[in-house]
Amino acid sequence: MSVSTKYELKLGVATREAFGKALVELGQKDPNVVVCDADLSKSTYTNFFEKEFPERFVECGIAEANMVAIGAGLAAAGKTAFVASFSAFVINKGFEQLRVTAAYPNVPLKVVGTHSGISIGEDGPSQMSIEDLSLACNLPGFTVLAPADEVSMKACIHLAAEIHGPVFVRAGRSKAAIVYTPGTEFHSGGSHQLLDGNDVAIFANGLLVAEAIRAAEALDAEGISARVIDIYCVKPIDRDAIVRASTECRAIVVAEEHLKDTGIGSRVAQVCAETTPCVMEFVGLTTYAESGTPEAVLEHYGLMAKDIVAAVKNVLARKK
Amino acid sequence: MTKTSNPAELAVIAKTVRRHIIEMITAAKSGHPGGSLSATEIVVTLFNDIMKHDPSNPKWADRDRFILGKGHACPVLYSVMAECGYTPVDKLNTFRALGSIYQGHPDVRFIPALEASTGSLGQGLSVGLGMALAAKFNGSPSRTFVVLGDGEIQEGQIWEAAMFGAARKIDNIVCIVDNNRIQLDGFVKDIMPLEPLADKWRSFGWHTIEVDGHDIAALQAAFHEAEATKGMPTCVLAHTVKGKGVSFMENNPKWHGSAPSKEECALALQELA
C-alpha cells in the first residue's frame, strides 16, 4: 500500500478558523464559557463566538497584558475563560501575566495564540511567533497543544476546556492540510503515529505534520521507511512514543515551525537523553524571518518536505 | 471573626493588626512594614465591616473578594485574615520562613482563602476586574475590592485595567489606592510623579473619592458611596502615611522594606500599646 493513498492532504480551513468554530460549539454546550479578545476577533475568529453569544464575549481592546489577567480573574472565579490574540502578542506581551496570574496559582485559563510560526507570511517578523511553544513550556502547570489541522484543533479546544488547569493552544493563519478523520481522539500527553516505519522517526506538529507526511512519501520511494508522529501535545510530552521511536528506529528528526533550539526538538531530545539516546536532526528556525507569501517564507526558511528529507538523510548517515 | 461597624472597635482591631505586622516582620528579619502600616485601616475596615465573607466557608460563591495588588504589604493582609479566623494567629511569626503558609508575597497555593497570588505589581486590578465581571455574568451580588500602592500604579497595566473597568461599566469593583507617597527608591514625587492623581482616575472614567485613609468612618462612607454608584467603577484614593502608627517609621522611605531590630520592635510595640 502506497503511503500517498492514505493521506490526501486536502486543504482544510486554517486552524484559527477551526478554533473559532470550536468556540461556538463549546458556547452552545456550556453557558459558562466566556471569550476575551484584544481587538483581533476578525483575525482570530473569536468573532464567530461574539456573533452567537455577544453577552459572553469580552472585548479588551489592544491591551493583551490586561486581557490575560482579566481572563485569569474570570477563570479564578469559576468561568471557563478563553483569551485569544495573535500568538506573538498574547504570549510575549502577556507572559508575565500568564506566569503570575495563571501558571503559578494554577488558574485554569485557556490561552489561544493564532497566527503562530512564520506562515503568517506578509506581515513579517513582528507578528511571527517563533518562540511561543518554548515560552508556554516555561509555564509550569500549563498544558501546551499545537494541533495540525481543523479536526485536531477542534478536538484540542474541547480538550482544553476539559483540562483542570491552564492551557496554551497554538493556531495558525494559513489553511492547513487535513490529516485526521473526524472523531479521532486527542488527549493531554498524547501523540498520533500517522505513518509506520522503522528506519527513522519524524516528529512534527502544526503545519509541519503534512510536510513530514510528504517527506515520508518521498523517502518511501527511495526505500526509506519513515515513521511520522504528530506530537500535538508539546507538554506533557508523550515519552512512550519517543522511547519507542528511539529504540525501534534509532534515528529521529524533529520538524517544527519554531526556533529549533528551544521548541519540541529540545523536548524530544531531552527525553531521548534521559532514556534511549539516538542520533537526531532538527528542522526549524534559527532566527527571525521576513515578509513574503506563506509558501515563499516557509520554503525560504527551510520548513518544507524537502528540508525534512535532507535532515533524514543526514541523520541516517550518522546512524550506527 | 469580629464584625462591627463601630469605628472605635475597628480602631482597636487595627492596633492589634499593627502589632502583628511589627512582630512578624521583626521575626522574619525582612519584609515591608511601611506599606503594611499605611493600609491597615483600609484592610481592617473591609474585612471586619464592609465585606461579606465567611472564614468558615472561604469559597462561598457570592462572597466579596479582596485582592492585595501591592502584595509586599501582605503582613497586613495575613494579620487581618488571621484575626478573622482564616489562618492561625500563633503562626504569624513564621512569616517568610521555609514551609510557612505566610509566604513573602500572597500565594494561593499556601492560603487557598486568598483570592489571588500577587507580588508582581500592576496585575491585581486586572484580576479583580475579571472576578467582578464573572460576578456580573453569574448575576452574583459579589463585590471585589483591590488595594493598590501608589507606586504600583506607575505600571502601565493599571491604566489598561482602568480603561477596561470604565468601558465595561464594572460598578461592582472598588479600587483603593493606598496613597502613602513613598516607594522603594524614595518619594513618589521624585521617582515618577503621579499628580494630579484624582483627576487621572476621573479622566479614566472612575468615580473617585478622596479620603483620609486612616479615618475609618470616612473609609466606611466611601465604600458605601461606591456601592451606591452604578454604571461606573469606583476608585477610593486613600491618603495615608507610610509607616503609620510607629513614629520613627512614619514618612521615612527607609521603612518601605526594612525589618526593625529587636530594640526597634520593642519601641514600636510601646507606641502601639
mmCIF file with all atom_site columns, N, CA, C and O in Angstrom, chain B residues 145-184:
data_model
loop_
_atom_site.group_PDB
_atom_site.id
_atom_site.type_symbol
_atom_site.label_atom_id
_atom_site.label_alt_id
_atom_site.label_comp_id
_atom_site.label_asym_id
_atom_site.label_entity_id
_atom_site.label_seq_id
_atom_site.pdbx_PDB_ins_code
_atom_site.Cartn_x
_atom_site.Cartn_y
_atom_site.Cartn_z
_atom_site.occupancy
_atom_site.B_iso_or_equiv
_atom_site.pdbx_formal_charge
_atom_site.auth_seq_id
_atom_site.auth_comp_id
_atom_site.auth_asym_id
_atom_site.auth_atom_id
_atom_site.pdbx_PDB_model_num
ATOM 1   N N  . PHE B 1 145 ? -12.815 44.080 45.885 1.00 0.00 ? 145 PHE B N  1
ATOM 2   C CA . PHE B 1 145 ? -12.023 45.198 46.398 1.00 0.00 ? 145 PHE B CA 1
ATOM 3   C C  . PHE B 1 145 ? -10.547 44.930 46.109 1.00 0.00 ? 145 PHE B C  1
ATOM 4   O O  . PHE B 1 145 ? -10.034 43.846 46.432 1.00 0.00 ? 145 PHE B O  1
ATOM 5   N N  . VAL B 1 146 ? -9.883  45.908 45.509 1.00 0.00 ? 146 VAL B N  1
ATOM 6   C CA . VAL B 1 146 ? -8.469  45.745 45.173 1.00 0.00 ? 146 VAL B CA 1
ATOM 7   C C  . VAL B 1 146 ? -7.686  46.901 45.775 1.00 0.00 ? 146 VAL B C  1
ATOM 8   O O  . VAL B 1 146 ? -8.015  48.068 45.526 1.00 0.00 ? 146 VAL B O  1
ATOM 9   N N  . VAL B 1 147 ? -6.684  46.585 46.589 1.00 0.00 ? 147 VAL B N  1
ATOM 10  C CA . VAL B 1 147 ? -5.838  47.640 47.160 1.00 0.00 ? 147 VAL B CA 1
ATOM 11  C C  . VAL B 1 147 ? -4.551  47.734 46.351 1.00 0.00 ? 147 VAL B C  1
ATOM 12  O O  . VAL B 1 147 ? -3.829  46.739 46.179 1.00 0.00 ? 147 VAL B O  1
ATOM 13  N N  . LEU B 1 148 ? -4.306  48.925 45.840 1.00 0.00 ? 148 LEU B N  1
ATOM 14  C CA . LEU B 1 148 ? -3.096  49.184 45.054 1.00 0.00 ? 148 LEU B CA 1
ATOM 15  C C  . LEU B 1 148 ? -2.188  50.138 45.811 1.00 0.00 ? 148 LEU B C  1
ATOM 16  O O  . LEU B 1 148 ? -2.659  51.009 46.545 1.00 0.00 ? 148 LEU B O  1
ATOM 17  N N  . GLY B 1 149 ? -0.897  50.015 45.590 1.00 0.00 ? 149 GLY B N  1
ATOM 18  C CA . GLY B 1 149 ? 0.025   51.008 46.094 1.00 0.00 ? 149 GLY B CA 1
ATOM 19  C C  . GLY B 1 149 ? 0.096   52.188 45.137 1.00 0.00 ? 149 GLY B C  1
ATOM 20  O O  . GLY B 1 149 ? -0.201  52.038 43.948 1.00 0.00 ? 149 GLY B O  1
ATOM 21  N N  . ASP B 1 150 ? 0.464   53.353 45.657 1.00 0.00 ? 150 ASP B N  1
ATOM 22  C CA . ASP B 1 150 ? 0.578   54.484 44.717 1.00 0.00 ? 150 ASP B CA 1
ATOM 23  C C  . ASP B 1 150 ? 1.769   54.272 43.783 1.00 0.00 ? 150 ASP B C  1
ATOM 24  O O  . ASP B 1 150 ? 1.681   54.518 42.588 1.00 0.00 ? 150 ASP B O  1
ATOM 25  N N  . GLY B 1 151 ? 2.859   53.757 44.304 1.00 0.00 ? 151 GLY B N  1
ATOM 26  C CA . GLY B 1 151 ? 3.978   53.427 43.425 1.00 0.00 ? 151 GLY B CA 1
ATOM 27  C C  . GLY B 1 151 ? 3.574   52.405 42.376 1.00 0.00 ? 151 GLY B C  1
ATOM 28  O O  . GLY B 1 151 ? 3.956   52.495 41.205 1.00 0.00 ? 151 GLY B O  1
ATOM 29  N N  . GLU B 1 152 ? 2.757   51.458 42.802 1.00 0.00 ? 152 GLU B N  1
ATOM 30  C CA . GLU B 1 152 ? 2.336   50.384 41.901 1.00 0.00 ? 152 GLU B CA 1
ATOM 31  C C  . GLU B 1 152 ? 1.658   50.901 40.642 1.00 0.00 ? 152 GLU B C  1
ATOM 32  O O  . GLU B 1 152 ? 1.787   50.300 39.568 1.00 0.00 ? 152 GLU B O  1
ATOM 33  N N  . ILE B 1 153 ? 0.926   52.004 40.788 1.00 0.00 ? 153 ILE B N  1
ATOM 34  C CA . ILE B 1 153 ? 0.143   52.448 39.627 1.00 0.00 ? 153 ILE B CA 1
ATOM 35  C C  . ILE B 1 153 ? 1.003   53.148 38.573 1.00 0.00 ? 153 ILE B C  1
ATOM 36  O O  . ILE B 1 153 ? 0.500   53.609 37.560 1.00 0.00 ? 153 ILE B O  1
ATOM 37  N N  . GLN B 1 154 ? 2.325   53.149 38.788 1.00 0.00 ? 154 GLN B N  1
ATOM 38  C CA . GLN B 1 154 ? 3.227   53.529 37.697 1.00 0.00 ? 154 GLN B CA 1
ATOM 39  C C  . GLN B 1 154 ? 3.255   52.444 36.621 1.00 0.00 ? 154 GLN B C  1
ATOM 40  O O  . GLN B 1 154 ? 3.678   52.694 35.486 1.00 0.00 ? 154 GLN B O  1
ATOM 41  N N  . GLU B 1 155 ? 2.804   51.245 36.969 1.00 0.00 ? 155 GLU B N  1
ATOM 42  C CA . GLU B 1 155 ? 2.732   50.156 35.996 1.00 0.00 ? 155 GLU B CA 1
ATOM 43  C C  . GLU B 1 155 ? 1.665   50.464 34.946 1.00 0.00 ? 155 GLU B C  1
ATOM 44  O O  . GLU B 1 155 ? 0.523   50.790 35.283 1.00 0.00 ? 155 GLU B O  1
ATOM 45  N N  . GLY B 1 156 ? 2.022   50.284 33.670 1.00 0.00 ? 156 GLY B N  1
ATOM 46  C CA . GLY B 1 156 ? 1.078   50.583 32.585 1.00 0.00 ? 156 GLY B CA 1
ATOM 47  C C  . GLY B 1 156 ? -0.179  49.737 32.604 1.00 0.00 ? 156 GLY B C  1
ATOM 48  O O  . GLY B 1 156 ? -1.246  50.189 32.182 1.00 0.00 ? 156 GLY B O  1
ATOM 49  N N  . GLN B 1 157 ? -0.058  48.509 33.083 1.00 0.00 ? 157 GLN B N  1
ATOM 50  C CA . GLN B 1 157 ? -1.220  47.616 33.069 1.00 0.00 ? 157 GLN B CA 1
ATOM 51  C C  . GLN B 1 157 ? -2.369  48.165 33.906 1.00 0.00 ? 157 GLN B C  1
ATOM 52  O O  . GLN B 1 157 ? -3.540  47.892 33.629 1.00 0.00 ? 157 GLN B O  1
ATOM 53  N N  . ILE B 1 158 ? -2.033  48.950 34.952 1.00 0.00 ? 158 ILE B N  1
ATOM 54  C CA . ILE B 1 158 ? -3.080  49.557 35.778 1.00 0.00 ? 158 ILE B CA 1
ATOM 55  C C  . ILE B 1 158 ? -4.003  50.408 34.911 1.00 0.00 ? 158 ILE B C  1
ATOM 56  O O  . ILE B 1 158 ? -5.238  50.386 35.072 1.00 0.00 ? 158 ILE B O  1
ATOM 57  N N  . TRP B 1 159 ? -3.417  51.113 33.978 1.00 0.00 ? 159 TRP B N  1
ATOM 58  C CA . TRP B 1 159 ? -4.227  52.041 33.181 1.00 0.00 ? 159 TRP B CA 1
ATOM 59  C C  . TRP B 1 159 ? -4.956  51.309 32.054 1.00 0.00 ? 159 TRP B C  1
ATOM 60  O O  . TRP B 1 159 ? -6.019  51.748 31.609 1.00 0.00 ? 159 TRP B O  1
ATOM 61  N N  . GLU B 1 160 ? -4.415  50.180 31.614 1.00 0.00 ? 160 GLU B N  1
ATOM 62  C CA . GLU B 1 160 ? -5.185  49.303 30.723 1.00 0.00 ? 160 GLU B CA 1
ATOM 63  C C  . GLU B 1 160 ? -6.424  48.816 31.477 1.00 0.00 ? 160 GLU B C  1
ATOM 64  O O  . GLU B 1 160 ? -7.534  48.794 30.939 1.00 0.00 ? 160 GLU B O  1
ATOM 65  N N  . ALA B 1 161 ? -6.212  48.424 32.724 1.00 0.00 ? 161 ALA B N  1
ATOM 66  C CA . ALA B 1 161 ? -7.318  47.918 33.542 1.00 0.00 ? 161 ALA B CA 1
ATOM 67  C C  . ALA B 1 161 ? -8.327  49.033 33.819 1.00 0.00 ? 161 ALA B C  1
ATOM 68  O O  . ALA B 1 161 ? -9.547  48.806 33.796 1.00 0.00 ? 161 ALA B O  1
ATOM 69  N N  . ALA B 1 162 ? -7.819  50.225 34.081 1.00 0.00 ? 162 ALA B N  1
ATOM 70  C CA . ALA B 1 162 ? -8.711  51.353 34.372 1.00 0.00 ? 162 ALA B CA 1
ATOM 71  C C  . ALA B 1 162 ? -9.619  51.633 33.176 1.00 0.00 ? 162 ALA B C  1
ATOM 72  O O  . ALA B 1 162 ? -10.837 51.835 33.333 1.00 0.00 ? 162 ALA B O  1
ATOM 73  N N  . MET B 1 163 ? -9.058  51.621 31.964 1.00 0.00 ? 163 MET B N  1
ATOM 74  C CA . MET B 1 163 ? -9.868  51.820 30.760 1.00 0.00 ? 163 MET B CA 1
ATOM 75  C C  . MET B 1 163 ? -10.936 50.740 30.648 1.00 0.00 ? 163 MET B C  1
ATOM 76  O O  . MET B 1 163 ? -12.092 51.006 30.325 1.00 0.00 ? 163 MET B O  1
ATOM 77  N N  . PHE B 1 164 ? -10.507 49.505 30.918 1.00 0.00 ? 164 PHE B N  1
ATOM 78  C CA . PHE B 1 164 ? -11.413 48.357 30.789 1.00 0.00 ? 164 PHE B CA 1
ATOM 79  C C  . PHE B 1 164 ? -12.589 48.469 31.762 1.00 0.00 ? 164 PHE B C  1
ATOM 80  O O  . PHE B 1 164 ? -13.752 48.274 31.391 1.00 0.00 ? 164 PHE B O  1
ATOM 81  N N  . GLY B 1 165 ? -12.275 48.782 33.015 1.00 0.00 ? 165 GLY B N  1
ATOM 82  C CA . GLY B 1 165 ? -13.317 48.844 34.045 1.00 0.00 ? 165 GLY B CA 1
ATOM 83  C C  . GLY B 1 165 ? -14.385 49.871 33.716 1.00 0.00 ? 165 GLY B C  1
ATOM 84  O O  . GLY B 1 165 ? -15.581 49.635 33.907 1.00 0.00 ? 165 GLY B O  1
ATOM 85  N N  . ALA B 1 166 ? -13.943 51.028 33.196 1.00 0.00 ? 166 ALA B N  1
ATOM 86  C CA . ALA B 1 166 ? -14.898 52.070 32.839 1.00 0.00 ? 166 ALA B CA 1
ATOM 87  C C  . ALA B 1 166 ? -15.666 51.687 31.584 1.00 0.00 ? 166 ALA B C  1
ATOM 88  O O  . ALA B 1 166 ? -16.884 51.853 31.518 1.00 0.00 ? 166 ALA B O  1
ATOM 89  N N  . ALA B 1 167 ? -14.954 51.130 30.591 1.00 0.00 ? 167 ALA B N  1
ATOM 90  C CA . ALA B 1 167 ? -15.604 50.790 29.316 1.00 0.00 ? 167 ALA B CA 1
ATOM 91  C C  . ALA B 1 167 ? -16.725 49.783 29.540 1.00 0.00 ? 167 ALA B C  1
ATOM 92  O O  . ALA B 1 167 ? -17.779 49.871 28.914 1.00 0.00 ? 167 ALA B O  1
ATOM 93  N N  . ARG B 1 168 ? -16.486 48.831 30.419 1.00 0.00 ? 168 ARG B N  1
ATOM 94  C CA . ARG B 1 168 ? -17.485 47.775 30.643 1.00 0.00 ? 168 ARG B CA 1
ATOM 95  C C  . ARG B 1 168 ? -18.407 48.094 31.821 1.00 0.00 ? 168 ARG B C  1
ATOM 96  O O  . ARG B 1 168 ? -19.185 47.253 32.238 1.00 0.00 ? 168 ARG B O  1
ATOM 97  N N  . LYS B 1 169 ? -18.269 49.316 32.365 1.00 0.00 ? 169 LYS B N  1
ATOM 98  C CA . LYS B 1 169 ? -19.168 49.766 33.444 1.00 0.00 ? 169 LYS B CA 1
ATOM 99  C C  . LYS B 1 169 ? -19.175 48.772 34.610 1.00 0.00 ? 169 LYS B C  1
ATOM 100 O O  . LYS B 1 169 ? -20.236 48.368 35.108 1.00 0.00 ? 169 LYS B O  1
ATOM 101 N N  . ILE B 1 170 ? -17.995 48.363 35.022 1.00 0.00 ? 170 ILE B N  1
ATOM 102 C CA . ILE B 1 170 ? -17.904 47.364 36.095 1.00 0.00 ? 170 ILE B CA 1
ATOM 103 C C  . ILE B 1 170 ? -18.032 48.097 37.431 1.00 0.00 ? 170 ILE B C  1
ATOM 104 O O  . ILE B 1 170 ? -17.056 48.598 37.995 1.00 0.00 ? 170 ILE B O  1
ATOM 105 N N  . ASP B 1 171 ? -19.277 48.178 37.895 1.00 0.00 ? 171 ASP B N  1
ATOM 106 C CA . ASP B 1 171 ? -19.559 49.002 39.079 1.00 0.00 ? 171 ASP B CA 1
ATOM 107 C C  . ASP B 1 171 ? -19.547 48.190 40.372 1.00 0.00 ? 171 ASP B C  1
ATOM 108 O O  . ASP B 1 171 ? -19.849 48.716 41.435 1.00 0.00 ? 171 ASP B O  1
ATOM 109 N N  . ASN B 1 172 ? -19.185 46.905 40.262 1.00 0.00 ? 172 ASN B N  1
ATOM 110 C CA . ASN B 1 172 ? -19.087 46.096 41.484 1.00 0.00 ? 172 ASN B CA 1
ATOM 111 C C  . ASN B 1 172 ? -17.632 45.893 41.908 1.00 0.00 ? 172 ASN B C  1
ATOM 112 O O  . ASN B 1 172 ? -17.296 44.939 42.586 1.00 0.00 ? 172 ASN B O  1
ATOM 113 N N  . ILE B 1 173 ? -16.780 46.815 41.480 1.00 0.00 ? 173 ILE B N  1
ATOM 114 C CA . ILE B 1 173 ? -15.388 46.783 41.921 1.00 0.00 ? 173 ILE B CA 1
ATOM 115 C C  . ILE B 1 173 ? -15.053 48.117 42.588 1.00 0.00 ? 173 ILE B C  1
ATOM 116 O O  . ILE B 1 173 ? -15.580 49.168 42.207 1.00 0.00 ? 173 ILE B O  1
ATOM 117 N N  . VAL B 1 174 ? -14.221 48.023 43.608 1.00 0.00 ? 174 VAL B N  1
ATOM 118 C CA . VAL B 1 174 ? -13.672 49.229 44.233 1.00 0.00 ? 174 VAL B CA 1
ATOM 119 C C  . VAL B 1 174 ? -12.152 49.077 44.247 1.00 0.00 ? 174 VAL B C  1
ATOM 120 O O  . VAL B 1 174 ? -11.625 48.089 44.749 1.00 0.00 ? 174 VAL B O  1
ATOM 121 N N  . CYS B 1 175 ? -11.499 50.050 43.645 1.00 0.00 ? 175 CYS B N  1
ATOM 122 C CA . CYS B 1 175 ? -10.045 50.076 43.667 1.00 0.00 ? 175 CYS B CA 1
ATOM 123 C C  . CYS B 1 175 ? -9.627  51.107 44.714 1.00 0.00 ? 175 CYS B C  1
ATOM 124 O O  . CYS B 1 175 ? -10.071 52.255 44.679 1.00 0.00 ? 175 CYS B O  1
ATOM 125 N N  . ILE B 1 176 ? -8.833  50.660 45.675 1.00 0.00 ? 176 ILE B N  1
ATOM 126 C CA . ILE B 1 176 ? -8.374  51.577 46.718 1.00 0.00 ? 176 ILE B CA 1
ATOM 127 C C  . ILE B 1 176 ? -6.894  51.842 46.498 1.00 0.00 ? 176 ILE B C  1
ATOM 128 O O  . ILE B 1 176 ? -6.079  50.910 46.505 1.00 0.00 ? 176 ILE B O  1
ATOM 129 N N  . VAL B 1 177 ? -6.542  53.089 46.286 1.00 0.00 ? 177 VAL B N  1
ATOM 130 C CA . VAL B 1 177 ? -5.128  53.438 46.133 1.00 0.00 ? 177 VAL B CA 1
ATOM 131 C C  . VAL B 1 177 ? -4.600  53.890 47.490 1.00 0.00 ? 177 VAL B C  1
ATOM 132 O O  . VAL B 1 177 ? -5.071  54.883 48.053 1.00 0.00 ? 177 VAL B O  1
ATOM 133 N N  . ASP B 1 178 ? -3.659  53.131 48.015 1.00 0.00 ? 178 ASP B N  1
ATOM 134 C CA . ASP B 1 178 ? -3.012  53.476 49.287 1.00 0.00 ? 178 ASP B CA 1
ATOM 135 C C  . ASP B 1 178 ? -1.936  54.523 48.972 1.00 0.00 ? 178 ASP B C  1
ATOM 136 O O  . ASP B 1 178 ? -0.794  54.201 48.687 1.00 0.00 ? 178 ASP B O  1
ATOM 137 N N  . ASN B 1 179 ? -2.365  55.768 49.022 1.00 0.00 ? 179 ASN B N  1
ATOM 138 C CA . ASN B 1 179 ? -1.505  56.863 48.536 1.00 0.00 ? 179 ASN B CA 1
ATOM 139 C C  . ASN B 1 179 ? -0.566  57.332 49.648 1.00 0.00 ? 179 ASN B C  1
ATOM 140 O O  . ASN B 1 179 ? -0.729  58.408 50.223 1.00 0.00 ? 179 ASN B O  1
ATOM 141 N N  . ASN B 1 180 ? 0.433   56.490 49.943 1.00 0.00 ? 180 ASN B N  1
ATOM 142 C CA . ASN B 1 180 ? 1.352   56.819 51.044 1.00 0.00 ? 180 ASN B CA 1
ATOM 143 C C  . ASN B 1 180 ? 2.577   57.609 50.595 1.00 0.00 ? 180 ASN B C  1
ATOM 144 O O  . ASN B 1 180 ? 3.449   57.937 51.395 1.00 0.00 ? 180 ASN B O  1
ATOM 145 N N  . ARG B 1 181 ? 2.660   57.875 49.324 1.00 0.00 ? 181 ARG B N  1
ATOM 146 C CA . ARG B 1 181 ? 3.618   58.823 48.739 1.00 0.00 ? 181 ARG B CA 1
ATOM 147 C C  . ARG B 1 181 ? 5.078   58.384 48.774 1.00 0.00 ? 181 ARG B C  1
ATOM 148 O O  . ARG B 1 181 ? 5.980   59.165 48.485 1.00 0.00 ? 181 ARG B O  1
ATOM 149 N N  . ILE B 1 182 ? 5.307   57.126 49.155 1.00 0.00 ? 182 ILE B N  1
ATOM 150 C CA . ILE B 1 182 ? 6.696   56.641 49.199 1.00 0.00 ? 182 ILE B CA 1
ATOM 151 C C  . ILE B 1 182 ? 6.780   55.309 48.468 1.00 0.00 ? 182 ILE B C  1
ATOM 152 O O  . ILE B 1 182 ? 5.890   54.469 48.593 1.00 0.00 ? 182 ILE B O  1
ATOM 153 N N  . GLN B 1 183 ? 7.842   55.131 47.703 1.00 0.00 ? 183 GLN B N  1
ATOM 154 C CA . GLN B 1 183 ? 8.122   53.835 47.083 1.00 0.00 ? 183 GLN B CA 1
ATOM 155 C C  . GLN B 1 183 ? 9.542   53.439 47.441 1.00 0.00 ? 183 GLN B C  1
ATOM 156 O O  . GLN B 1 183 ? 10.214  54.156 48.191 1.00 0.00 ? 183 GLN B O  1
ATOM 157 N N  . LEU B 1 184 ? 10.002  52.306 46.927 1.00 0.00 ? 184 LEU B N  1
ATOM 158 C CA . LEU B 1 184 ? 11.265  51.747 47.416 1.00 0.00 ? 184 LEU B CA 1
ATOM 159 C C  . LEU B 1 184 ? 12.412  52.740 47.305 1.00 0.00 ? 184 LEU B C  1
ATOM 160 O O  . LEU B 1 184 ? 13.182  52.946 48.251 1.00 0.00 ? 184 LEU B O  1
#
